[in-house]
Amino acid sequence: MARLLTTSAAIRRFSGSTVLLWVSLVISTVMFSVLVPAGSRAVTSDGVRGARLLDEEVPIWSAAGARALLAGLGPDGREAYQDFYLRLDFWFPVLSLSVFFAAALSLLYPVSSRLQWVNLLPLPLWILDVAENVNHFTMAAAFPERFEPSYQLGPFFTLAKWLVMAACIVLLVVGLVRRLAVWRARGRRSLK
């Protein structure tokens, strides 16, 4: 537990600022509302119409669905899929979201909280996203060859990523509600 708290304190020192919170929120918003959808459309526009990229499948995708998507994309679509990961998805979207969650959870669950360690959750979120992205990239690069562990582990990475993200969101909401209740109680006391 001591190592967890030491790591949590390091994350808190790095990310526990309101400036980083707002900057990462703006970057995440632009990433997920503009750049990722545009990249996703570019991949699927010439391939499988109406298809969604594998990491957009919530909560899990299947090996058969992955093979169908990759086959339907064709060589140019698979190349675009790899390009999407190399130029955008490996580096920015979930990393910026993880920084946002780390900053928010560091601010909402201070050192005095029993849950001060929850600011560690964005780290596995980011690691799972990287594992998922590497997996999707290698499946697209190897197609039509099949490296069976990719088709077996890939859905796990996607599901685990979405579960950790859901936990971060729940903790964020709970932390905000608790913080608002404290502020409201302080406001009432100051009025008396």
PDB file of N, CA and C in Angstrom, residues 35 45 48 52 66 97 131:
ATOM      1  N   LEU A  35     -11.274  15.256 -33.859  1.00  0.00           N
ATOM      2  CA  LEU A  35     -10.202  14.529 -34.537  1.00  0.00           C
ATOM      3  C   LEU A  35     -10.437  13.023 -34.647  1.00  0.00           C
ATOM      4  N   SER A  45     -14.613   5.185 -44.586  1.00  0.00           N
ATOM      5  CA  SER A  45     -15.349   5.771 -45.708  1.00  0.00           C
ATOM      6  C   SER A  45     -15.194   4.974 -46.997  1.00  0.00           C
ATOM      7  N   VAL A  48     -15.833  -0.428 -45.151  1.00  0.00           N
ATOM      8  CA  VAL A  48     -17.121  -0.917 -44.675  1.00  0.00           C
ATOM      9  C   VAL A  48     -17.962   0.277 -44.244  1.00  0.00           C
ATOM     10  N   ARG A  52     -17.680   0.598 -37.427  1.00  0.00           N
ATOM     11  CA  ARG A  52     -17.011   1.302 -36.335  1.00  0.00           C
ATOM     12  C   ARG A  52     -15.672   0.631 -36.084  1.00  0.00           C
ATOM     13  N   ALA A  66     -13.942  -8.603 -35.913  1.00  0.00           N
ATOM     14  CA  ALA A  66     -12.662  -7.974 -36.276  1.00  0.00           C
ATOM     15  C   ALA A  66     -12.214  -8.431 -37.661  1.00  0.00           C
ATOM     16  N   LEU A  97      -7.145  12.262 -21.985  1.00  0.00           N
ATOM     17  CA  LEU A  97      -8.245  11.928 -21.082  1.00  0.00           C
ATOM     18  C   LEU A  97      -7.706  11.380 -19.757  1.00  0.00           C
ATOM     19  N   ALA A 131      -2.165  -0.863 -25.197  1.00  0.00           N
ATOM     20  CA  ALA A 131      -2.185  -2.288 -25.548  1.00  0.00           C
ATOM     21  C   ALA A 131      -3.239  -2.573 -26.612  1.00  0.00           C
TER      22      ALA A 131
END
